[in-house]
Coordinates of C-alpha atoms in Angstrom, one line a residue:
X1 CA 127.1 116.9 103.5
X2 CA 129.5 114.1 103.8
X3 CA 128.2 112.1 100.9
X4 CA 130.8 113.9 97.7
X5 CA 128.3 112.9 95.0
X6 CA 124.3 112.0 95.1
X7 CA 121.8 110.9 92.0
X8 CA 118.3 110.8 91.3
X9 CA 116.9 112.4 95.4
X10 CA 114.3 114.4 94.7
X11 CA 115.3 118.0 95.0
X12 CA 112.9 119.0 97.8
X13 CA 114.2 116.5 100.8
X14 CA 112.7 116.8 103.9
X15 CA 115.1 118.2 107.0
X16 CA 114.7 114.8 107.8
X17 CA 115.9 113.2 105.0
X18 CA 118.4 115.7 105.2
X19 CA 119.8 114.7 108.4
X20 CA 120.4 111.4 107.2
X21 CA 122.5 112.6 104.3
X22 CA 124.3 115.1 106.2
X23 CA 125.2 111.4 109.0
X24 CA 126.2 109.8 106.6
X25 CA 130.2 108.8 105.5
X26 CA 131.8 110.3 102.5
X27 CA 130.6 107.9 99.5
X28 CA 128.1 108.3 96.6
X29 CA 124.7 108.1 97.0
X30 CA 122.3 106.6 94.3
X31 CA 118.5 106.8 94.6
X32 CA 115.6 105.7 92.2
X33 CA 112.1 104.5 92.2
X34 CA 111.2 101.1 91.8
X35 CA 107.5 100.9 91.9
X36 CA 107.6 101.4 87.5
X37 CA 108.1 97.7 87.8
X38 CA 104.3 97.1 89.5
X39 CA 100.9 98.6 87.8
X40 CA 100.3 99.7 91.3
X41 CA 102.3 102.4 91.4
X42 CA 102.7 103.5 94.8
X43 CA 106.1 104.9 96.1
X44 CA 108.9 102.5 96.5
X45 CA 112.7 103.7 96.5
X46 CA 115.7 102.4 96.5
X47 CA 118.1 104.5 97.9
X48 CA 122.0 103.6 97.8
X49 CA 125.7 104.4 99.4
X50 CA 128.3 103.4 98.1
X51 CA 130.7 104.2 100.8
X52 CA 134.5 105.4 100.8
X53 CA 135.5 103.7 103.8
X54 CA 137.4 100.8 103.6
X55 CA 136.0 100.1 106.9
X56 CA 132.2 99.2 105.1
X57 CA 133.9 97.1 102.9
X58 CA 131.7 94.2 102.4
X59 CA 128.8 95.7 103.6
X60 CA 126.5 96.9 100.6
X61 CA 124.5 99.5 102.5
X62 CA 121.3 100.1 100.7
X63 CA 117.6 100.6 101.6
X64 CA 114.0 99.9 99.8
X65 CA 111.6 103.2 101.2
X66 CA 107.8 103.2 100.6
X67 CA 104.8 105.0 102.0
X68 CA 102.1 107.3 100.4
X69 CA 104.3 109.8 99.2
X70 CA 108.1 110.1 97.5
X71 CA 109.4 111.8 100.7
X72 CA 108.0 109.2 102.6
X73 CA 109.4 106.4 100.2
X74 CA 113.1 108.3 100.6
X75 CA 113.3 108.8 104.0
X76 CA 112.4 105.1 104.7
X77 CA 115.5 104.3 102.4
X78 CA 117.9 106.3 104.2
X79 CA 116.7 105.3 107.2
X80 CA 117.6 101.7 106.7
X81 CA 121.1 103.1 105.1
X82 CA 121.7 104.5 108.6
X83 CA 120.6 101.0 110.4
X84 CA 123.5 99.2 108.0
X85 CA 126.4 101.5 108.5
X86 CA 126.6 102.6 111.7
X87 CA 126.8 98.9 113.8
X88 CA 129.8 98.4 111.6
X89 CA 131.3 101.9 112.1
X90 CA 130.6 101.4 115.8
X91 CA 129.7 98.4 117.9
X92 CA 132.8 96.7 115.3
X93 CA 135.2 98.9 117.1
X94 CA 133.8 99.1 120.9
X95 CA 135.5 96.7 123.3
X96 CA 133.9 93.3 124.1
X97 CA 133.5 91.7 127.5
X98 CA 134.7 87.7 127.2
X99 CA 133.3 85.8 130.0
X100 CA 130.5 83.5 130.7
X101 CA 127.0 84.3 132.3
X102 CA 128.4 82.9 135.7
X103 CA 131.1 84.7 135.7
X104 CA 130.0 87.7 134.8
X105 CA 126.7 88.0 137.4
X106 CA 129.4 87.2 140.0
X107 CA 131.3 90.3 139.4
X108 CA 128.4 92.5 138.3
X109 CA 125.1 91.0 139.9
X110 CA 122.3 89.4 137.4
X111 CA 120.6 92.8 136.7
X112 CA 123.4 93.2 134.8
X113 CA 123.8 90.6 132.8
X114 CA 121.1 89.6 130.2
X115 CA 120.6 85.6 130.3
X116 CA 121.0 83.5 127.3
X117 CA 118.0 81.2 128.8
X118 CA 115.9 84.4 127.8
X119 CA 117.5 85.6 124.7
X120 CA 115.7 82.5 122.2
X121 CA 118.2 80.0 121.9
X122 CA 118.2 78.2 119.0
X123 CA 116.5 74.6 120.0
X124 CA 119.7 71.8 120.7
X125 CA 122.6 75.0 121.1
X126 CA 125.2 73.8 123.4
X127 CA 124.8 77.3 125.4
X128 CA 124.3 77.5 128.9
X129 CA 125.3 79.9 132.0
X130 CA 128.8 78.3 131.4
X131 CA 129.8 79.3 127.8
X132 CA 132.2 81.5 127.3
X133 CA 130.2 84.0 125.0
X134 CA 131.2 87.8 124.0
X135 CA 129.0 90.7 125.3
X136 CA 129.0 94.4 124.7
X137 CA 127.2 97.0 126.7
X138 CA 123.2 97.5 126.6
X139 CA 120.8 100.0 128.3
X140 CA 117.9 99.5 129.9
X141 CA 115.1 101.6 128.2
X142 CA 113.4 102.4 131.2
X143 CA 116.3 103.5 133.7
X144 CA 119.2 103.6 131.5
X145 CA 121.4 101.3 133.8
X146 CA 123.8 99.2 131.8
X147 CA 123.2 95.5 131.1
X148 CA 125.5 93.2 128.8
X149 CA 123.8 91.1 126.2
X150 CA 125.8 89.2 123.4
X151 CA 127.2 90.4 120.8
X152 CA 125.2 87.9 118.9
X153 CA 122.1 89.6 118.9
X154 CA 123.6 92.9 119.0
X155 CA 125.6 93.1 115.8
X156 CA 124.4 93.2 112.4
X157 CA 126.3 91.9 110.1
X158 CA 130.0 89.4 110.7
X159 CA 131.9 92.7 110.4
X160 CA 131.1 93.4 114.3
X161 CA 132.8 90.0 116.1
X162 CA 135.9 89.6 116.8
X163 CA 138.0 87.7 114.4
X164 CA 137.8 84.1 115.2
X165 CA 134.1 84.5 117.1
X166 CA 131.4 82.0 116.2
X167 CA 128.3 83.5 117.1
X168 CA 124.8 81.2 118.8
X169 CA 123.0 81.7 116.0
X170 CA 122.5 83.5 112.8
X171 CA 122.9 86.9 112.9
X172 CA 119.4 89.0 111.9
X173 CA 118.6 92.5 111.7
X174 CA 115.2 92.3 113.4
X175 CA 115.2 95.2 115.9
X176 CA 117.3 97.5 114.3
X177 CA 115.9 101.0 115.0
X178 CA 117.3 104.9 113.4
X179 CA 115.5 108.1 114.0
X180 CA 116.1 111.5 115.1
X181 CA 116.6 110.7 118.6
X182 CA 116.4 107.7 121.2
X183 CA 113.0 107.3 121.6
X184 CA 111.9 107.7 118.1
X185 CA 114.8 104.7 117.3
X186 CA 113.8 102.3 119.8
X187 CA 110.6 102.4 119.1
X188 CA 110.6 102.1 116.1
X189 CA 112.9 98.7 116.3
X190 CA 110.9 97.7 119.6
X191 CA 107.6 97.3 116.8
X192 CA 109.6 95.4 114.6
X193 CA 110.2 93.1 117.5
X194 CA 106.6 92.9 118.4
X195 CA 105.5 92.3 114.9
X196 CA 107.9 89.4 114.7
X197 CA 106.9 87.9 117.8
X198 CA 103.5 88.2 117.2
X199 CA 103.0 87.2 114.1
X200 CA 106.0 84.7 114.0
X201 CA 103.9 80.9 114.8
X202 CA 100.3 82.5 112.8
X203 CA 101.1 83.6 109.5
X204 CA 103.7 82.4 106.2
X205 CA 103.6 78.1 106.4
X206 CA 101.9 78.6 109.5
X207 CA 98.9 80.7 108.2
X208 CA 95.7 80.2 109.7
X209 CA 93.5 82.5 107.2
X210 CA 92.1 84.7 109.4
X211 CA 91.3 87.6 107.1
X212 CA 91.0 91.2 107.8
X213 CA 86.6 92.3 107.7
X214 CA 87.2 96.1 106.9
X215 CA 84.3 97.3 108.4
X216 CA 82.9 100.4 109.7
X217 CA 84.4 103.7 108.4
X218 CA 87.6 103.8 107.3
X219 CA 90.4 106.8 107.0
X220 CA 90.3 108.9 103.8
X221 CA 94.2 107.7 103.2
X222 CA 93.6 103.8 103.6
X223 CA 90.8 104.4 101.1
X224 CA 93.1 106.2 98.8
X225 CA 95.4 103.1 99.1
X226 CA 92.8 100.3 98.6
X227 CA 91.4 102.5 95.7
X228 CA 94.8 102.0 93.7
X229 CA 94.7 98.3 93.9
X230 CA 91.0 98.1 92.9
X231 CA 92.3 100.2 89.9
X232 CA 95.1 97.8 89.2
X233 CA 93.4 94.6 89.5
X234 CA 94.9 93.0 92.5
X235 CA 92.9 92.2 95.4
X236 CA 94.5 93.3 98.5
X237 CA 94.2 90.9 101.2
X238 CA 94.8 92.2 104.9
X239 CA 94.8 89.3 108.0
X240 CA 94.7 89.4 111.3
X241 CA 97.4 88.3 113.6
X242 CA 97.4 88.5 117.3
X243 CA 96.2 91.9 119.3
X244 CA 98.3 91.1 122.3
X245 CA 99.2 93.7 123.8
X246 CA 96.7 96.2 122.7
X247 CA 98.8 96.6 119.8
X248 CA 97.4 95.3 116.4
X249 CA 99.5 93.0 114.4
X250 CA 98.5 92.8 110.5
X251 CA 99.7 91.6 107.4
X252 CA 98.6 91.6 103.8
X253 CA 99.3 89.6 100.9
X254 CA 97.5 89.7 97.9
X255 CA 95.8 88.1 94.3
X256 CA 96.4 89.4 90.8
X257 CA 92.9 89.4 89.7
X258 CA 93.7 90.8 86.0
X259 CA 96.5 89.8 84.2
X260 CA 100.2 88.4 86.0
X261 CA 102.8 90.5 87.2
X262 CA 105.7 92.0 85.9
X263 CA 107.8 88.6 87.9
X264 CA 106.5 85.7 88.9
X265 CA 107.9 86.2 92.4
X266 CA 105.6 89.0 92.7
X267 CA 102.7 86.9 94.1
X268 CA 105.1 85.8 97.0
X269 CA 105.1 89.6 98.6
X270 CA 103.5 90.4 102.1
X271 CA 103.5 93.3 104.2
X272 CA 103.6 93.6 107.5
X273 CA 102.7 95.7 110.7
X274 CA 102.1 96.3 114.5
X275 CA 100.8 99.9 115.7
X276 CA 98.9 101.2 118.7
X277 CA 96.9 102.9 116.1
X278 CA 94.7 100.1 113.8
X279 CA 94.4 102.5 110.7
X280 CA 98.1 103.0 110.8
X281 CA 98.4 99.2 111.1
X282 CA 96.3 99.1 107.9
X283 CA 98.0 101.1 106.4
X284 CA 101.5 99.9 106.9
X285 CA 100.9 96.6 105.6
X286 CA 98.8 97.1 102.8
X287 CA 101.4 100.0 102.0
X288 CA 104.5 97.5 102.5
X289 CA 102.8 94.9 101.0
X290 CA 102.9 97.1 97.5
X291 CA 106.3 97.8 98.4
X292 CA 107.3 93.7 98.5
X293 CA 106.1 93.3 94.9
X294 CA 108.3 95.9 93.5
X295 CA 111.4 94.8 95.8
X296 CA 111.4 91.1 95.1
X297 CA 110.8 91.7 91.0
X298 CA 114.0 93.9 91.7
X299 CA 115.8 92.1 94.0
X300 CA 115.6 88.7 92.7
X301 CA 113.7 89.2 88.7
X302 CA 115.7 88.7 85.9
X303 CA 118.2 91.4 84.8
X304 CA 116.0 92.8 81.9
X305 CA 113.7 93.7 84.7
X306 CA 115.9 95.2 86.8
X307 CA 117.5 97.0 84.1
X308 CA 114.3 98.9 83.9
X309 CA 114.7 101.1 86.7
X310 CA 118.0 101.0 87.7
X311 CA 121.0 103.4 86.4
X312 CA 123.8 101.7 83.9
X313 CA 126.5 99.8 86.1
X314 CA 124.2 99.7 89.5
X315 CA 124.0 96.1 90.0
X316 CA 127.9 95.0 88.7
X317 CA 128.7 98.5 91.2
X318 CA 126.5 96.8 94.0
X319 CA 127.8 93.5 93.8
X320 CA 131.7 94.6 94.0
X321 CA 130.9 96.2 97.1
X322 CA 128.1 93.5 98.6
X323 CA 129.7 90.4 100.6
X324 CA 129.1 90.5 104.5
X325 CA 125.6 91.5 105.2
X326 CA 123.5 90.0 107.9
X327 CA 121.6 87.9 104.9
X328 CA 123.7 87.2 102.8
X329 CA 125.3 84.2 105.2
X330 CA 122.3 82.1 105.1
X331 CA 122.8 79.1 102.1
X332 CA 119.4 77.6 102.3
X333 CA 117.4 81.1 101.4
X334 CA 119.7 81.3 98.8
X335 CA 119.2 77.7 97.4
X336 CA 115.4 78.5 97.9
X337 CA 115.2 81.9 96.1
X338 CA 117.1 80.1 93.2
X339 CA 114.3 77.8 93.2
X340 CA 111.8 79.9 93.0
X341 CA 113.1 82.2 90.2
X342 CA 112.5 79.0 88.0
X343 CA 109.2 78.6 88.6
X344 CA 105.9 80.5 87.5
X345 CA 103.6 82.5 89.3
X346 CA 100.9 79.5 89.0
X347 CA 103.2 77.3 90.6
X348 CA 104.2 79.9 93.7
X349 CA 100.4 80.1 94.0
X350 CA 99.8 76.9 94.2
X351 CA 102.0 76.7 97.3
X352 CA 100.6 79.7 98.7
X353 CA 97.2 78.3 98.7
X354 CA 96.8 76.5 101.7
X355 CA 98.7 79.1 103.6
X356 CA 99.2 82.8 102.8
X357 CA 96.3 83.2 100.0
X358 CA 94.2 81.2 102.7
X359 CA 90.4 82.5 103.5
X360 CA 88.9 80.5 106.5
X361 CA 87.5 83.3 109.0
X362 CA 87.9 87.1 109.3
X363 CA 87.9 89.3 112.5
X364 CA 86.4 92.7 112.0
X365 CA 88.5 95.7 111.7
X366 CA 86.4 97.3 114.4
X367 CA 87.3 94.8 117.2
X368 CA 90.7 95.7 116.5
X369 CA 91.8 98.1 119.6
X370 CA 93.1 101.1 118.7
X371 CA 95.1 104.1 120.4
X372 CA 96.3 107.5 119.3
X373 CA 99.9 107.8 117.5
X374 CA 100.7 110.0 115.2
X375 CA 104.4 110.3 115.1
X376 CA 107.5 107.9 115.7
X377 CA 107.5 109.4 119.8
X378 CA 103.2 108.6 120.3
X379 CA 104.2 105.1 118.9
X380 CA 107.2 104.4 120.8
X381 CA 105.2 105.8 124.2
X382 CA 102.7 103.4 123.7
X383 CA 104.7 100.5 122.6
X384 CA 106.7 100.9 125.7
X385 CA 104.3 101.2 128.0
X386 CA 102.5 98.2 126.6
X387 CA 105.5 96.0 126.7
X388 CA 106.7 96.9 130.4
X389 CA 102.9 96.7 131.8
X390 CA 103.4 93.0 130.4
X391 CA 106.5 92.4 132.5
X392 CA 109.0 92.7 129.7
X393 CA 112.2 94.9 130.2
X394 CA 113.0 96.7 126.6
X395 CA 117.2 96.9 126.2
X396 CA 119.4 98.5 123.4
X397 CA 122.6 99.0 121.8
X398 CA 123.5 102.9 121.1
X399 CA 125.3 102.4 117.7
X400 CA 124.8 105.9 117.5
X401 CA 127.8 108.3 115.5
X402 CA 129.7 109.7 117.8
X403 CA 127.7 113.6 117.1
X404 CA 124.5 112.5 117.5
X405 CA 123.6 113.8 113.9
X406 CA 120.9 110.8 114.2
X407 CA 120.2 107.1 116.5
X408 CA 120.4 104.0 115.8
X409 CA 119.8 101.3 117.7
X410 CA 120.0 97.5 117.8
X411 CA 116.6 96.3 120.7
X412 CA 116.5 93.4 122.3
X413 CA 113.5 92.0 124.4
X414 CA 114.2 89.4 126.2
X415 CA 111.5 86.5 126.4
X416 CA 110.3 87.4 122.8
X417 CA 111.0 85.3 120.5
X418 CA 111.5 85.5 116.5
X419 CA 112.5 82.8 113.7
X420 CA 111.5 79.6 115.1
X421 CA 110.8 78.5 112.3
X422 CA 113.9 79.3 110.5
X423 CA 116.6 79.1 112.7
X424 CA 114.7 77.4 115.3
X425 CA 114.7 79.9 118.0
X426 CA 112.5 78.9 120.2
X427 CA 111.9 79.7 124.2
X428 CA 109.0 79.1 126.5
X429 CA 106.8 81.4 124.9
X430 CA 106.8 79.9 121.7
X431 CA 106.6 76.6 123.2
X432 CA 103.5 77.4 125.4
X433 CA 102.0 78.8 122.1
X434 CA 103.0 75.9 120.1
X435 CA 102.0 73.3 123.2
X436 CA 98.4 75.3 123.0
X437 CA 97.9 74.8 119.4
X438 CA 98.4 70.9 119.8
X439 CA 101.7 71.2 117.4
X440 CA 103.7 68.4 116.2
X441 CA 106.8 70.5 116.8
X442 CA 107.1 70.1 120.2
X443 CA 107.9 66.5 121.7
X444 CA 108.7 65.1 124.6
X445 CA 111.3 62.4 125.2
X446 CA 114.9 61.8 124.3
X447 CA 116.6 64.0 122.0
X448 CA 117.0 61.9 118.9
X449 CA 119.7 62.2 116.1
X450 CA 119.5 66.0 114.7
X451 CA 115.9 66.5 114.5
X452 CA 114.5 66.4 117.7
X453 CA 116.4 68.6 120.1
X454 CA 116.2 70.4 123.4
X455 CA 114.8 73.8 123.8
X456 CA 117.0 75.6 126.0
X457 CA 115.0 77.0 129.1
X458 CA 115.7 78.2 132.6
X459 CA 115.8 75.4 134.9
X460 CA 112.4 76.2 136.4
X461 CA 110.6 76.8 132.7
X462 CA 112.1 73.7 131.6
X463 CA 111.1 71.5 135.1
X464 CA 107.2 73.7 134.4
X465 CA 107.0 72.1 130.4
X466 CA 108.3 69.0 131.1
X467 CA 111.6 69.0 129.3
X468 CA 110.3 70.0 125.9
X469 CA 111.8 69.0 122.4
X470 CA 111.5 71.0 119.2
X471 CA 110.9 68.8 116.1
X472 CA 113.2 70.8 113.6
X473 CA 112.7 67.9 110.8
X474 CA 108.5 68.8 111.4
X475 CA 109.2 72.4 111.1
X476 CA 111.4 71.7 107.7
X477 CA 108.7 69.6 106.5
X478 CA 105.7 72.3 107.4
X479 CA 108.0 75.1 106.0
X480 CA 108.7 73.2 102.5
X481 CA 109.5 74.9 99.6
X482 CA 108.3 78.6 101.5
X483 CA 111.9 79.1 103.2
X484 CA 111.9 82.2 101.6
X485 CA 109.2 83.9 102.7
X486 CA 111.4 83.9 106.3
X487 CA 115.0 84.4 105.3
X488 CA 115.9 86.1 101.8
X489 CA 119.1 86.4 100.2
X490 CA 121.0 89.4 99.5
X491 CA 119.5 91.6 96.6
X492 CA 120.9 90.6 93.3
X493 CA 122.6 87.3 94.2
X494 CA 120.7 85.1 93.2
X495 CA 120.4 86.7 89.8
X496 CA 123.6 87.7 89.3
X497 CA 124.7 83.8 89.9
X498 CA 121.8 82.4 87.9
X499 CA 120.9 84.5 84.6
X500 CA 123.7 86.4 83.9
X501 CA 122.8 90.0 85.6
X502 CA 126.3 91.0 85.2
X503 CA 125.5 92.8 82.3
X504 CA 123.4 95.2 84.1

C-alpha cells in the first residue's frame, strides 16, 4: 500500500476498496462517517488523502461515499479520490496538440477531430472552427480509434493546462468515471452524463413537479430505505425526469416533517440518478438524496457541526492543502453559498416552494421502463447501447496510472449538453427543448449588450433554428437566489471565510 498512514477505514475493506488504496500515491489517508450529523442515519463517508506529492499540491482530493451499507459508503469515497488525483498526475503531464479545428481535420480528417459546435459552447463564446484551442487525445468507446477533444472538457481541475491557457468555459467534473476496468469507468461517468443531460432544463429552478407514484411492488431494499425516513420524520420525495433513452432519470428531494435539521442547508439536498434498472434508479436517489443532507451540513454548517464528526485538525489540514479544484474557481456559488449559510431553513423553503418541494402531477413508478443491471459492466452495456442506438458516439480520456491498478476516465458525449443554466452551455438540443417548452430563454434577433447572445451551432443547426439567442439575464433571473443548487463551492470555504472554522 502506497498510502504510509490510514485512520478510521473500517478493518474489513472490500478487495475493491482495497485496490483503490493500494492505486493510490504515498500520503495519509483519513476516513469517517458523516451521517451522525442527520437522524437518518444511513451511510455517508468522507474519505481523505492527503497526498505527499508536491505534484497534487492544490488539489484537496477527497470524496463523500454513501449507499446501504459502510463498504458501500467507503468505496464510493475512494472512488471519487481516484477521479481527483489521477487527471492531475496524468493528462497534466501528457503532451497537448495546439491547433485549430481547421487545421487539425486537414491533417488528420474530421473523424478525428471532435467539433467544438458539438461540445456545448457556452452561449456568446467567441469559438469557432478557427480558434486556436489545445486538444489531447480521446478514444472512441466503440472502436477505440483516437479522436482529439479539448483539453477544456477533458481536464479536471486548472492543474491540467498549460501555463498561460484560458480554457472555453468553466471547467466541471461531470463525466469523470474510476472502476476496476474500462468499461466499468466509462460507464459509470457516461450515467453521470446522461443524468445531467436529462435532467438539466426539468428539475432545480426549472422544476416542473412531476412527482414519483410508487406504485406496484417494490424491492425489499428500497423498502428498507423509505422505512428509515418514515422513522425519521422526513418525507422523501422522489420525481420524475425524462425516460429517454429507456434509461430512467430520478431525483429526490425531501420535507422535514418533525422537527428541523441539524443545518438549515439541509432542506436544500437532492439526489440524483439514471439506471437501466428503475429500482436501482430509486434507489440511487433516495439513497444520495440522504447522503446530500449530511454533506452540505458538513461541507458548508458551521464549525461546531463539523467538529462533530470530524478528527481534531481535519478542516485547518484540509484547507492548507485545498486551492485548485474544479469548484473551487467559480465566485458566484461561493457568493451564493455564503448567502445561504445566513438564512434559515424556513427561508430556503420558502424558495424551494415553487420549484424543488413542487407537487403538480406524478408518473407512476410502473411506467417507468426498466432493464436488468446488476453490476457497474450490466449498466455500462446498457447505457452504451442506448446512447449509440440514438446516434451518439461515447469518447474518453484514459487518465488511467500507468499499471493499470484501476481506470479512470474523463467521457465526453458530444451533442449532450449540461449547465445551461449555470454557465450557459447550451447547443441545439437544449435549444429544441427550450424552443418546445415556449421559454423566454431563447430569442431571436440581434445580440444585445451581454445578455442576449448567440448560441454557437453548426452552420446548418443554426440556418434549421433560425439564428437562436440565449437570454442569460432570463436564465439569471429564473435561477435567483438557487445558484447553488448547480455549482457549489469547495467544502469548507465558505465556512472557513465566514464563521471562523479555523479552529476546527
Amino acid at each position: 500500500m502506497n498510502a504510509r498512514v490510514t485512520s478510521g477505514l473500517p478493518a474489513d475493506l472490500s478487495d475493491a476498496a482495497r485496490r483503490y488504496l493500494d492505486a493510490f500515491p504515498a500520503g495519509d489517508v483519513v476516513a469517517f462517517p458523516i451521517h451522525p450529523l442527520d437522524r437518518l442515519g444511513l451511510p455517508v463517508w468522507v474519505v481523505a488523502l492527503f497526498p505527499d506529492d508536491e505534484a497534487l499540491s492544490g488539489i484537496m482530493p477527497y470524496g463523500v461515499g454513501y449507499g446501504a451499507t459502510d463498504e458501500a459508503a467507503v468505496l464510493g469515497g475512494l472512488g471519487e479520490i481516484a477521479e481527483m488525483v489521477w487527471p492531475t498526475l496524468t493528462l497534466g503531464q501528457r503532451a497537448k496538440t495546439r491547433g485549430s479545428y481547421t487545421e487539425l481535420v486537414r491533417s488528420l480528417g474530421a473523424s478525428a477531430i471532435a467539433d467544438p459546435f458539438t461540445l456545448c459552447l457556452p452561449a456568446g463564446s467567441p469559438v469557432d472552427h478557427d480558434t486556436v484551442l489545445e486538444w489531447v487525445e480521446a478514444k472512441r468507446w466503440r472502436d477505440g480509434s483516437s479522436v482529439l477533444v479539448p483539453i477544456d472538457l477533458a481536464a479536471y481541475s486548472s492543474k491540467e493546462l498549460s501555463p498561460g491557457y484560458k480554457p472555453f468555459t468553466t471547467i466541471i467534473s461531470n463525466g469523470m468515471g474510476a472502476g476496476p476496468d474500462l468499461d466499468w469507468a466509462i460507464g459509470h461517468g457516461l450515467c453521470e452524463i446522461l443524468q445531467r443531460d436529462g435532467n438539466g432544463l426539468l428539475f432545480r429552478a426549472l422544476d416542473r413537479g412531476v412527482t414519483l407514484e410508487l406504485d406496484g411492488d417494490l424491492p425489499a431494499s428500497t423498502r428498507a430505505i423509505l422505512d428509515r425516513f418514515d422513522a425519521a420524520g422526513i418525507r422523501a420525495i422522489p420525481k420524475f425526469a425524462t425516460d429517454q433513452y429507456g434509461l430512467p432519470n430520478l431525483y429526490c428531494a425531501g420535507v422535514d416533517e418533525r422537527g428541523e435539521p441539524a443545518a438549515p442547508i439541509m432542506v436544500t439536498a437532492c439526489g440524483e440518478a439514471c439506471h437501466a434498472d428503475r429500482a436501482a434508479a430509486l434507489d440511487k436517489c433516495l439513497t444520495e438524496f440522504a447522503a446530500s443532507r449530511a454533506r452540505k451540513a458538513f461541507a458548508h454548517g458551521p464549525a461546531d457541526l463539523v467538529a462533530e464528526v470530524a478528527p481534531k485538525g481535519y478542516v485547518a489540514r484540509f484547507m492548507a492543502q485545498a486551492g485548485g479544484a474544479a469548484k473551487s474557481s467559480d465566485r458566484r456559488a461561493f457568493d451564493a453559498m455564503r448567502d445561504w449559510t445566513g438564512r434559515s431553513a424556513t427561508e430556503l423553503r420558502s424558495w424551494l416552494a415553487d420549484n424543488v418541494l413542487s407537487e403538480r402531477s406524478s408518473h407512476r413508478f410502473s411506467d417507468l421502463p426498466t432493464q436488468a443491471a446488476p453490476d457497474g459492466h450490466a449498466r455500462a452495456a446498457t447505457a452504451r447501447a442506448a446512447v449509440e442506438a440514438a446516434g451518439f458516439d461515447v469518447l474518453y480520456v484514459d487518465m488511467s496510472p500507468a499499471d493499470g491498478s484501476v481506470t479512470v476516465v474523463k467521457v465526453i458525449v458530444p451533442g449532450m449538453e449540461v449547465e445551461t443554466m449555470s454557465y450557459y452551455r447550451i447547443g441545439a438540443r437544449n435549444t429544441e427543448k427550450l424552443l418546445a417548452l415556449d421559454s423566454p430563454l431563447i430569442q431571436f434577433g440581434r445580440e444585445e449588450g451581454a445578455a442576449l447572445r448567440r448560441i454557437r451551432l453548426s452552420p446548418a443547426d443554426a440556418e434549421r433554428l433560425n439564428h437562436p439567442l440565449f437570454d442569460t439575464a432570463a436564465a439569471d433571473r429564473l435561477v435567483g437566489p438557487l445558484y447553488p443548487l448547480y455549482r457549489e463551492p469547495e467544502a469548507h470555504h465558505v465556512a472557513w471565510k465566514s464563521d471562523g472554522i479555523t479552529g476546527a
